[in-house]
Short mmCIF file of C-alpha atoms and ligand atoms in Angstrom, two decimals:
data_model
loop_
_atom_site.label_atom_id
_atom_site.label_comp_id
_atom_site.label_asym_id
_atom_site.label_seq_id
_atom_site.Cartn_x
_atom_site.Cartn_y
_atom_site.Cartn_z
CA MET A 131 0.10 0.03 -0.19
CA LEU A 132 1.27 2.91 -0.89
CA PHE A 133 0.76 6.03 1.65
CA ASN A 134 1.49 9.22 -0.56
CA VAL A 135 1.00 7.63 -4.09
CA LYS A 136 1.99 10.88 -5.62
CA MET A 137 5.27 11.79 -4.21
CA GLU A 138 6.19 7.98 -3.86
CA THR A 139 6.08 7.36 -7.14
CA LEU A 140 7.32 11.06 -8.58
CA PRO A 141 9.44 9.87 -11.57
CA ARG A 142 13.24 10.18 -11.40
CA GLU A 143 13.45 13.54 -12.75
CA GLU A 144 10.96 15.26 -10.42
CA ILE A 145 12.50 14.29 -7.88
CA GLU A 146 16.14 15.02 -8.58
CA ALA A 147 14.39 18.57 -9.57
CA LEU A 148 12.72 18.27 -6.50
CA GLN A 149 16.19 17.93 -4.50
CA THR A 150 18.29 20.40 -6.50
CA ARG A 151 15.32 23.57 -5.67
CA ARG A 152 14.88 22.05 -1.64
CA LEU A 153 18.98 21.56 -1.42
CA ARG A 154 19.29 25.42 -2.77
CA ASP A 155 16.96 26.56 -0.65
CA LEU A 156 18.50 24.52 2.42
CA CYS A 157 21.82 26.18 1.73
CA GLU A 158 20.43 29.28 2.22
CA ARG A 159 18.69 28.75 5.14
CA VAL A 160 21.95 27.30 7.08
CA TYR A 161 23.81 29.78 5.93
CA ALA A 162 21.59 32.57 7.15
CA ASN A 163 21.18 31.05 10.28
CA MET A 164 23.80 28.83 11.39
CA PRO A 165 27.35 30.22 12.06
CA PHE A 166 28.67 26.81 12.15
CA TYR A 167 27.37 26.30 8.14
CA ARG A 168 28.45 29.86 7.21
CA ARG A 169 32.13 29.15 8.70
CA LYS A 170 32.33 25.76 7.06
CA PHE A 171 31.28 26.72 3.60
CA GLY A 172 34.01 30.31 4.56
CA ASP A 173 36.49 27.26 4.79
CA LEU A 174 35.94 25.56 1.76
CA GLY A 175 35.02 29.58 0.11
CA ILE A 176 31.57 28.45 -1.12
CA THR A 177 28.22 30.26 -0.85
CA PRO A 178 25.13 28.68 -1.16
CA ALA A 179 25.16 31.20 -4.54
CA ASP A 180 27.36 28.00 -6.19
CA VAL A 181 24.63 25.35 -5.41
CA LYS A 182 22.89 25.07 -9.08
CA THR A 183 22.34 21.61 -9.46
CA VAL A 184 21.86 18.52 -6.79
CA ALA A 185 24.93 17.16 -8.27
CA ASP A 186 26.51 19.81 -6.06
CA VAL A 187 26.44 18.42 -2.79
CA ALA A 188 29.30 17.16 -3.25
CA MET A 189 31.00 20.33 -2.64
CA LEU A 190 29.07 20.57 0.22
CA PRO A 191 30.69 20.80 3.72
CA PHE A 192 30.39 17.07 5.77
CA THR A 193 28.79 17.02 9.46
CA GLU A 194 29.90 14.00 12.09
CA LYS A 195 28.35 12.99 15.01
CA ASP A 196 31.08 15.18 16.89
CA ASP A 197 30.25 18.55 15.16
CA LEU A 198 26.82 17.45 16.74
CA ARG A 199 28.76 16.42 20.15
CA ASN A 200 30.45 19.89 20.32
CA ASN A 201 27.39 21.72 19.50
CA PHE A 202 25.80 20.15 22.08
CA PRO A 203 22.76 21.06 23.59
CA TYR A 204 21.68 24.29 20.80
CA GLY A 205 24.53 25.20 18.84
CA LEU A 206 22.83 22.96 15.97
CA PHE A 207 19.47 24.47 16.22
CA ALA A 208 18.04 26.72 12.85
CA VAL A 209 15.44 27.92 14.51
CA PRO A 210 14.36 30.39 17.28
CA ARG A 211 13.78 28.84 20.26
CA ASP A 212 10.14 29.27 20.89
CA ASN A 213 9.79 27.77 17.10
CA ILE A 214 10.57 24.34 18.44
CA VAL A 215 7.46 22.20 19.72
CA ARG A 216 9.85 18.75 20.63
CA LEU A 217 13.34 17.69 21.55
CA GLN A 218 14.38 14.26 21.04
CA ALA A 219 18.17 12.26 21.60
CA SER A 220 20.13 9.60 20.20
CA SER A 221 20.56 6.79 22.98
CA GLY A 222 24.29 7.33 22.64
CA THR A 223 24.89 4.11 21.86
CA THR A 224 27.88 5.08 20.63
CA GLY A 225 28.91 7.71 23.05
CA LYS A 226 28.06 11.21 24.53
CA ILE A 227 24.33 11.37 23.75
CA ILE A 228 23.24 13.94 20.32
CA VAL A 229 20.08 16.49 20.45
CA ALA A 230 17.70 17.01 17.98
CA GLY A 231 14.92 19.78 17.31
CA TYR A 232 11.52 19.86 15.97
CA THR A 233 9.56 22.16 14.33
CA ALA A 234 5.10 21.59 14.16
CA ARG A 235 6.40 21.14 10.12
CA ASP A 236 9.20 18.75 11.15
CA LEU A 237 7.10 16.60 13.41
CA ASP A 238 4.21 16.62 10.47
CA ILE A 239 6.70 15.58 7.83
CA TRP A 240 8.58 12.96 10.52
CA ALA A 241 4.14 11.44 10.96
CA GLU A 242 4.35 11.48 6.76
CA VAL A 243 8.17 9.78 6.13
CA ALA A 244 6.28 7.57 8.60
CA ALA A 245 3.40 6.25 7.71
CA ARG A 246 5.15 6.05 4.11
CA SER A 247 7.12 3.25 5.86
CA LEU A 248 4.31 1.28 7.66
CA SER A 249 2.35 1.12 4.58
CA ALA A 250 5.02 -0.29 3.18
CA ALA A 251 5.70 -3.00 5.48
CA GLY A 252 1.60 -3.70 4.63
CA VAL A 253 -0.31 -1.39 6.86
CA THR A 254 -3.12 0.21 6.99
CA ARG A 255 -6.10 1.80 8.80
CA SER A 256 -7.95 -2.05 9.98
CA ASP A 257 -4.17 -2.80 11.95
CA ILE A 258 -3.79 -2.96 15.10
CA VAL A 259 -0.22 -1.58 16.01
CA HIS A 260 1.62 -2.87 18.99
CA VAL A 261 4.49 -0.02 19.34
CA SER A 262 7.43 -1.93 21.98
CA TYR A 263 10.40 0.63 21.15
CA GLY A 264 11.13 2.81 23.57
CA TYR A 265 8.28 5.94 24.41
CA GLY A 266 10.79 8.73 25.64
CA LEU A 267 13.92 10.91 23.87
CA PHE A 268 14.35 7.58 21.79
CA THR A 269 12.93 8.40 18.63
CA GLY A 270 11.66 4.67 18.14
CA GLY A 271 8.31 4.56 20.12
CA LEU A 272 7.26 8.43 19.07
CA GLY A 273 8.39 7.40 15.38
CA ALA A 274 6.42 4.63 15.05
CA HIS A 275 3.02 6.14 16.53
CA CYS A 276 3.35 9.07 14.66
CA GLY A 277 3.09 7.33 11.83
CA ALA A 278 1.05 4.40 12.74
CA GLU A 279 -1.72 6.96 13.56
CA ASN A 280 -1.25 8.78 10.85
CA ILE A 281 -2.05 5.68 8.81
CA GLY A 282 -5.31 5.77 11.08
CA ALA A 283 -4.41 2.06 12.74
CA THR A 284 -5.23 1.27 16.37
CA VAL A 285 -1.76 2.14 18.24
CA VAL A 286 -0.77 0.39 21.04
CA PRO A 287 1.82 2.65 22.74
CA ALA A 288 3.37 -0.15 24.94
CA SER A 289 6.77 1.32 24.81
CA GLY A 290 9.43 -1.67 26.14
CA GLY A 291 9.62 -3.21 29.64
CA ALA A 292 7.60 -5.61 31.58
CA THR A 293 7.61 -8.31 28.96
CA ARG A 294 5.65 -10.87 30.37
CA ARG A 295 2.75 -7.91 29.98
CA GLN A 296 3.40 -7.37 26.71
CA ALA A 297 3.08 -10.83 25.56
CA HIS A 298 -0.42 -10.88 27.41
CA LEU A 299 -1.37 -7.51 25.73
CA LEU A 300 0.13 -8.79 21.78
CA ARG A 301 -3.12 -11.33 23.06
CA ASP A 302 -5.79 -9.38 24.64
CA PHE A 303 -5.52 -7.03 22.28
CA GLY A 304 -5.24 -9.06 19.24
CA ALA A 305 -2.15 -6.96 17.40
CA THR A 306 -1.64 -7.45 13.73
CA VAL A 307 1.75 -5.62 13.79
CA LEU A 308 4.08 -5.38 16.12
CA CYS A 309 7.03 -2.23 15.99
CA CYS A 310 10.58 -3.23 18.41
CA THR A 311 14.17 -4.08 17.70
CA PRO A 312 15.13 -7.56 16.38
CA THR A 313 16.45 -8.34 19.10
CA TYR A 314 12.62 -7.33 21.70
CA ALA A 315 10.58 -8.90 19.17
CA LEU A 316 12.84 -12.14 20.43
CA HIS A 317 12.64 -11.26 23.87
CA MET A 318 9.16 -10.94 23.73
CA TRP A 319 8.69 -14.59 21.47
CA GLU A 320 10.21 -16.43 23.84
CA SER A 321 8.89 -14.58 27.02
CA ALA A 322 5.38 -15.18 25.28
CA LEU A 323 6.23 -19.08 24.52
CA GLU A 324 6.89 -19.12 29.14
CA VAL A 325 3.71 -18.11 29.40
CA GLY A 326 1.74 -20.29 27.15
CA ILE A 327 1.34 -17.64 24.36
CA ASP A 328 2.54 -18.50 20.59
CA PHE A 329 2.94 -15.79 17.67
CA ARG A 330 2.25 -18.35 15.55
CA HIS A 331 -1.55 -18.31 16.91
CA LEU A 332 -2.21 -15.32 17.42
CA PRO A 333 -3.73 -12.81 14.67
CA LEU A 334 -0.21 -10.98 14.56
CA ARG A 335 1.44 -11.18 10.51
CA VAL A 336 3.87 -8.10 10.28
CA GLY A 337 7.07 -6.91 12.70
CA VAL A 338 8.44 -3.71 12.39
CA PHE A 339 12.18 -4.12 13.13
CA GLY A 340 14.99 -1.45 13.17
CA ALA A 341 16.58 0.60 15.12
CA GLU A 342 19.49 -2.35 15.65
CA PRO A 343 21.88 -4.34 12.53
CA TRP A 344 20.37 -7.66 12.22
CA THR A 345 20.85 -10.04 8.79
CA GLU A 346 19.02 -12.13 6.06
CA SER A 347 19.28 -15.21 8.38
CA MET A 348 17.61 -13.56 11.59
CA ARG A 349 14.73 -12.58 9.59
CA ARG A 350 14.10 -15.47 7.99
CA ASP A 351 14.76 -17.53 12.08
CA MET A 352 11.93 -14.74 12.86
CA GLU A 353 9.70 -15.56 9.96
CA GLU A 354 9.73 -19.10 10.76
CA LYS A 355 9.31 -18.77 14.85
CA MET A 356 6.95 -15.65 14.01
CA GLY A 357 4.35 -16.71 12.00
CA ILE A 358 4.81 -12.90 10.33
CA ASP A 359 6.61 -11.36 7.26
CA ALA A 360 9.35 -9.59 9.06
CA MET A 361 10.27 -6.25 7.84
CA ASN A 362 13.22 -3.87 8.17
CA ILE A 363 12.94 -0.01 8.67
CA TYR A 364 15.75 2.27 9.59
CA GLY A 365 16.28 5.40 11.00
CA LEU A 366 18.28 7.76 13.11
CA THR A 367 17.61 10.77 15.48
CA GLU A 368 19.74 12.54 13.64
CA ILE A 369 18.60 12.96 10.83
CA MET A 370 14.63 12.11 12.20
CA GLY A 371 13.86 9.24 13.33
CA PRO A 372 12.29 6.08 12.45
CA GLY A 373 11.30 6.18 8.68
CA VAL A 374 14.25 7.29 7.22
CA ALA A 375 14.21 4.32 5.01
CA MET A 376 11.62 1.26 4.93
CA GLU A 377 11.30 -1.93 3.36
CA CYS A 378 8.42 -3.03 0.84
CA THR A 379 6.29 -6.14 0.94
CA GLU A 380 6.57 -6.52 -2.68
CA ALA A 381 10.42 -6.50 -3.01
CA LYS A 382 11.62 -7.48 0.42
CA SER A 383 15.09 -6.63 -1.11
CA GLY A 384 16.20 -3.21 0.07
CA LEU A 385 15.21 -0.10 1.77
CA HIS A 386 13.34 2.81 0.16
CA LEU A 387 14.80 6.29 1.35
CA TRP A 388 11.96 8.91 0.81
CA GLU A 389 14.26 11.16 -1.13
CA ASP A 390 12.18 14.44 -1.12
CA HIS A 391 12.92 14.67 2.45
CA PHE A 392 16.59 13.22 3.10
CA LEU A 393 19.42 13.38 0.31
CA ALA A 394 21.37 10.27 0.09
CA GLU A 395 24.83 9.86 -0.89
CA ILE A 396 27.49 6.47 -0.22
CA ILE A 397 30.86 7.75 0.50
CA ASP A 398 34.53 6.12 1.10
CA PRO A 399 34.96 6.04 4.75
CA VAL A 400 38.62 7.24 4.19
CA THR A 401 38.63 9.12 1.38
CA GLY A 402 35.44 11.03 1.43
CA GLU A 403 34.97 10.46 -1.87
CA GLN A 404 31.34 9.52 -3.65
CA LEU A 405 30.52 6.29 -5.01
CA PRO A 406 29.27 4.63 -7.30
CA PRO A 407 25.60 2.66 -7.31
CA GLY A 408 25.88 -1.10 -5.78
CA THR A 409 29.77 -0.19 -3.44
CA VAL A 410 29.14 -0.46 -0.37
CA GLY A 411 30.65 2.72 1.80
CA GLU A 412 29.28 5.35 4.37
CA LEU A 413 25.68 6.41 4.06
CA VAL A 414 25.50 10.14 3.70
CA LEU A 415 22.30 12.53 4.10
CA THR A 416 21.34 15.82 3.89
CA THR A 417 17.82 16.56 5.41
CA LEU A 418 16.24 18.89 2.99
CA THR A 419 13.14 19.76 4.27
CA LYS A 420 14.27 19.58 7.77
CA GLU A 421 13.46 23.29 10.20
CA GLY A 422 14.51 22.47 13.42
CA THR A 423 18.26 20.91 13.19
CA PRO A 424 18.87 20.70 9.47
CA LEU A 425 22.10 18.74 8.69
CA ILE A 426 23.91 18.87 5.41
CA ARG A 427 25.76 16.03 4.19
CA TYR A 428 25.35 14.10 7.74
CA ARG A 429 28.42 11.01 8.12
CA THR A 430 25.85 8.36 9.57
CA ARG A 431 28.46 6.04 9.96
CA ASP A 432 26.33 3.10 8.93
CA LEU A 433 27.71 1.27 5.55
CA THR A 434 25.44 0.17 3.15
CA SER A 435 25.18 1.06 -0.60
CA ILE A 436 22.80 2.10 -3.42
CA ASP A 437 20.45 0.70 -5.78
CA TYR A 438 18.39 3.07 -8.24
CA THR A 439 16.69 0.23 -10.24
CA PRO A 440 12.86 0.06 -10.59
CA CYS A 441 11.11 -1.55 -7.78
CA ALA A 442 8.66 -4.30 -8.24
CA CYS A 443 6.22 -2.10 -5.73
CA GLY A 444 6.53 1.10 -8.05
CA ARG A 445 8.22 3.52 -5.97
CA THR A 446 10.55 5.25 -7.54
CA HIS A 447 12.77 6.11 -4.05
CA LEU A 448 16.28 4.60 -4.04
CA ARG A 449 17.06 1.45 -2.32
CA ILE A 450 19.60 0.89 0.00
CA ALA A 451 20.76 -2.45 1.14
CA ARG A 452 20.62 -3.68 4.39
CA LEU A 453 22.54 -2.05 6.14
CA GLU A 454 26.00 -4.23 7.21
CA GLY A 455 26.76 -2.32 10.50
CA ARG A 456 28.31 0.65 11.49
CA THR A 457 31.73 1.76 10.89
CA ASP A 458 32.05 1.86 14.63
CA ASP A 459 31.09 -1.28 14.99
CA MET A 460 33.71 -3.29 12.70
CA LEU A 461 35.87 -4.61 14.89
CA ILE A 462 40.08 -5.22 13.77
CA ILE A 463 41.00 -9.29 14.95
CA ARG A 464 44.63 -9.27 14.12
CA GLY A 465 44.24 -7.01 11.13
CA VAL A 466 41.25 -8.39 10.23
CA ASN A 467 38.02 -6.81 9.87
CA VAL A 468 34.96 -7.87 11.34
CA PHE A 469 31.38 -6.77 11.55
CA PRO A 470 29.29 -8.78 14.48
CA GLN A 471 26.67 -9.40 11.44
CA GLN A 472 28.94 -11.79 9.25
CA ILE A 473 29.20 -13.86 12.61
CA GLU A 474 25.83 -13.70 13.41
CA SER A 475 24.68 -14.50 9.88
CA ILE A 476 27.01 -18.38 10.61
CA LEU A 477 24.82 -18.76 14.05
CA VAL A 478 21.81 -18.26 12.80
CA GLU A 479 22.08 -20.80 9.60
CA SER A 480 22.75 -23.68 12.19
CA ASP A 481 20.15 -25.63 13.88
CA GLY A 482 20.17 -25.61 17.65
CA LEU A 483 21.51 -22.28 18.61
CA THR A 484 19.53 -19.27 19.40
CA PRO A 485 20.13 -15.53 17.84
CA ASN A 486 21.43 -14.39 21.52
CA TYR A 487 25.03 -13.70 21.11
CA GLN A 488 27.78 -11.80 22.45
CA ILE A 489 31.48 -11.49 21.32
CA ILE A 490 33.92 -11.36 24.10
CA VAL A 491 36.92 -8.96 22.24
CA ASP A 492 40.59 -9.04 24.34
CA ARG A 493 44.39 -8.98 24.48
CA ALA A 494 46.01 -11.83 25.24
CA ASN A 495 50.36 -11.66 24.96
CA ASN A 496 49.86 -8.37 22.65
CA LEU A 497 47.38 -10.78 20.63
CA ASP A 498 43.73 -9.81 19.78
CA THR A 499 41.41 -12.36 20.59
CA LEU A 500 37.82 -13.11 19.63
CA GLU A 501 35.20 -15.14 22.04
CA VAL A 502 31.88 -15.95 20.49
CA GLN A 503 29.20 -16.99 22.96
CA VAL A 504 26.12 -18.18 21.75
CA GLU A 505 23.19 -19.70 23.33
CA VAL A 506 22.24 -22.94 22.62
CA SER A 507 18.42 -24.21 22.55
CA ASP A 508 16.44 -26.34 25.00
CA THR A 509 16.70 -29.10 23.41
CA LEU A 510 20.24 -29.47 21.87
CA PHE A 511 21.52 -28.33 25.28
CA ALA A 512 19.84 -31.37 26.89
CA ASP A 513 21.91 -33.26 23.79
CA GLU A 514 24.87 -34.95 24.57
CA ILE A 515 28.13 -33.42 25.45
CA ARG A 516 29.49 -34.58 22.13
CA LYS A 517 27.17 -33.00 20.35
CA LEU A 518 27.91 -29.81 21.53
CA GLN A 519 31.82 -29.80 21.52
CA LEU A 520 31.38 -31.56 17.25
CA LEU A 521 29.20 -27.74 17.08
CA GLU A 522 31.74 -25.59 18.63
CA THR A 523 34.69 -26.95 16.25
CA ARG A 524 32.05 -27.00 13.35
CA LEU A 525 31.49 -23.39 13.75
CA GLN A 526 35.42 -22.01 15.08
CA LYS A 527 35.76 -23.94 11.37
CA ASN A 528 33.16 -22.05 9.79
CA ILE A 529 34.03 -18.53 11.32
CA LYS A 530 37.99 -19.14 10.26
CA GLU A 531 37.29 -20.15 6.21
CA PHE A 532 34.51 -17.23 5.96
CA LEU A 533 36.09 -14.58 7.98
CA GLY A 534 39.61 -15.34 8.31
CA VAL A 535 39.95 -15.30 11.73
CA THR A 536 40.21 -17.51 14.49
CA ALA A 537 37.72 -17.00 17.35
CA LYS A 538 37.21 -19.85 19.82
CA VAL A 539 33.03 -20.54 20.56
CA ARG A 540 31.83 -21.37 23.86
CA LEU A 541 27.65 -22.69 23.74
CA MET A 542 26.57 -21.23 26.35
CA GLU A 543 23.33 -22.43 28.60
CA PRO A 544 19.54 -21.08 27.62
CA HIS A 545 18.79 -17.94 29.29
CA SER A 546 22.58 -16.95 30.12
CA ILE A 547 23.17 -14.03 28.11
CA PRO A 548 21.53 -10.39 28.89
CA ARG A 549 18.44 -10.03 26.97
CA SER A 550 17.78 -6.23 26.07
CA GLU A 551 14.59 -3.71 26.07
CA GLY A 552 15.87 -2.00 23.08
CA LYS A 553 19.09 -2.12 21.42
CA ALA A 554 21.17 -5.67 22.17
CA LYS A 555 25.16 -5.16 23.09
CA ARG A 556 26.63 -7.25 20.66
CA ILE A 557 30.48 -6.79 21.34
CA VAL A 558 32.37 -6.35 24.94
CA ASP A 559 35.68 -5.03 23.67
CA ASN A 560 37.83 -5.74 27.03
CA ARG A 561 41.00 -4.21 24.99
CA LEU A 562 39.75 -0.86 25.88
CA LYS A 563 39.82 -1.51 29.55
CA ASP A 564 43.47 -1.32 31.71
P1 ADP B 784 22.15 5.70 18.61
O1 ADP B 784 23.71 5.88 17.96
O2 ADP B 784 22.16 5.76 20.00
O3 ADP B 784 22.04 3.80 18.43
P2 ADP B 784 19.70 6.24 17.22
O4 ADP B 784 18.57 5.72 18.23
O5 ADP B 784 19.65 7.18 16.37
O6 ADP B 784 21.07 6.34 18.13
O7 ADP B 784 20.01 4.71 16.25
C1 ADP B 784 20.50 5.00 15.48
C2 ADP B 784 21.57 3.61 14.48
O8 ADP B 784 20.78 2.72 14.74
C3 ADP B 784 21.82 4.01 12.70
O9 ADP B 784 22.33 4.91 12.83
C4 ADP B 784 22.03 2.67 12.87
O10 ADP B 784 23.51 2.77 12.97
C5 ADP B 784 21.65 2.13 14.73
N1 ADP B 784 20.02 1.31 12.68
C6 ADP B 784 18.50 1.89 12.56
N2 ADP B 784 18.05 1.32 12.01
C7 ADP B 784 18.71 0.22 11.82
C8 ADP B 784 18.68 -0.73 11.01
N3 ADP B 784 17.14 -1.42 10.02
N4 ADP B 784 19.20 -1.82 10.56
C9 ADP B 784 20.23 -1.69 11.04
N5 ADP B 784 21.17 -0.50 11.81
C10 ADP B 784 19.87 0.23 12.32
ZN1 ZN B 785 9.55 -1.21 -3.48
#
């Protein structure tokens, strides 16, 4: 279902023309109202008048996460504080929190893109949408909420926590859509089973999962366990919140990024050069319409690629590939680059393992060590020790073969790895401790 047929199917030339107009307007606005950007433009010897087409974005300065931190709290606000009607802040997964300000129009646009996103996942006004993303400064809860409300669905603002109670609510209210992080969905599914509630026997049919990296293997696993379509949603506080990009049910391959509001580029994270479509690099986003805290060429640190090929669903907006993780999540183990998602893919492929895992990095005799702790299912746990040992050896071999690093794999008792109500903590890096 398309929420905004005209905008979602706008021909590419028209998208680009609109982007050009909006980019020029954005440059005028930030130059006039934000000393931060006026200085950055000045350093590069450019003014807004130099921006003639959308391709000229490449001449503009980048904005980094540290710029947001250094100007905390209000240094990057582009309108008088009286016009700001909401503040949200990032959960600070990778350090100090950052804050975003929204004008009333920004909130309308957020509700628009969030509604487009949920609609792409198949949500309609007939649905009952249970939102278990945290409500509060974190954008997850309110973001999914405003989208569902805008569609006219029945929203259950459950927020995170009290997990067993949530399972009862899901059943009692007859939710058809669940919005939360993929790890929290798994946690809820597990807690539900403990109280005799099987997701497969509920009216639940769609999961809108995001806010953290997850893999295609995890999707298959969740769809089977829960009897749902598990859909991937992307967003970040700095740019808006959830609803920047979303998969469609027709293709379930790549996330449509709403290009009338967000201008996307992929760059080489080392050189900063733009990369061609199809090449994986760092996603850089420019907020074309945001008034409160607009950003030019924001370096998200998220890794993906861009695909402009037409989609089966008829939407004309480009698709970004499933996010591969953040540049800051990349582990360098004895010189080899490893992402947690690569390890996850290998684990989830094995029968008898749960998607609950943690990666422990340490240093022994000046050499990096990698240990992967993964929980086994109750059935496997009851099996012979020898079988478990064989599985450990096989996983170690697969990790070595596919990723080129030596890892120690430790199978853990069911329920021994801490569950998360929001974003999972996958990496424990003891090298950073003294
Ligand atoms: P924080 O930086 O504190 O985690 P946010 O709550 O704003 O702040 O989270 C945004 C980040 O979450 C994104 O930059 C990205 O790294 C991650 N993220 C969001 N959605 C997805 C997704 N569908 N897949 C992978 N990562 C995601
Ligand atoms: Zn599509």
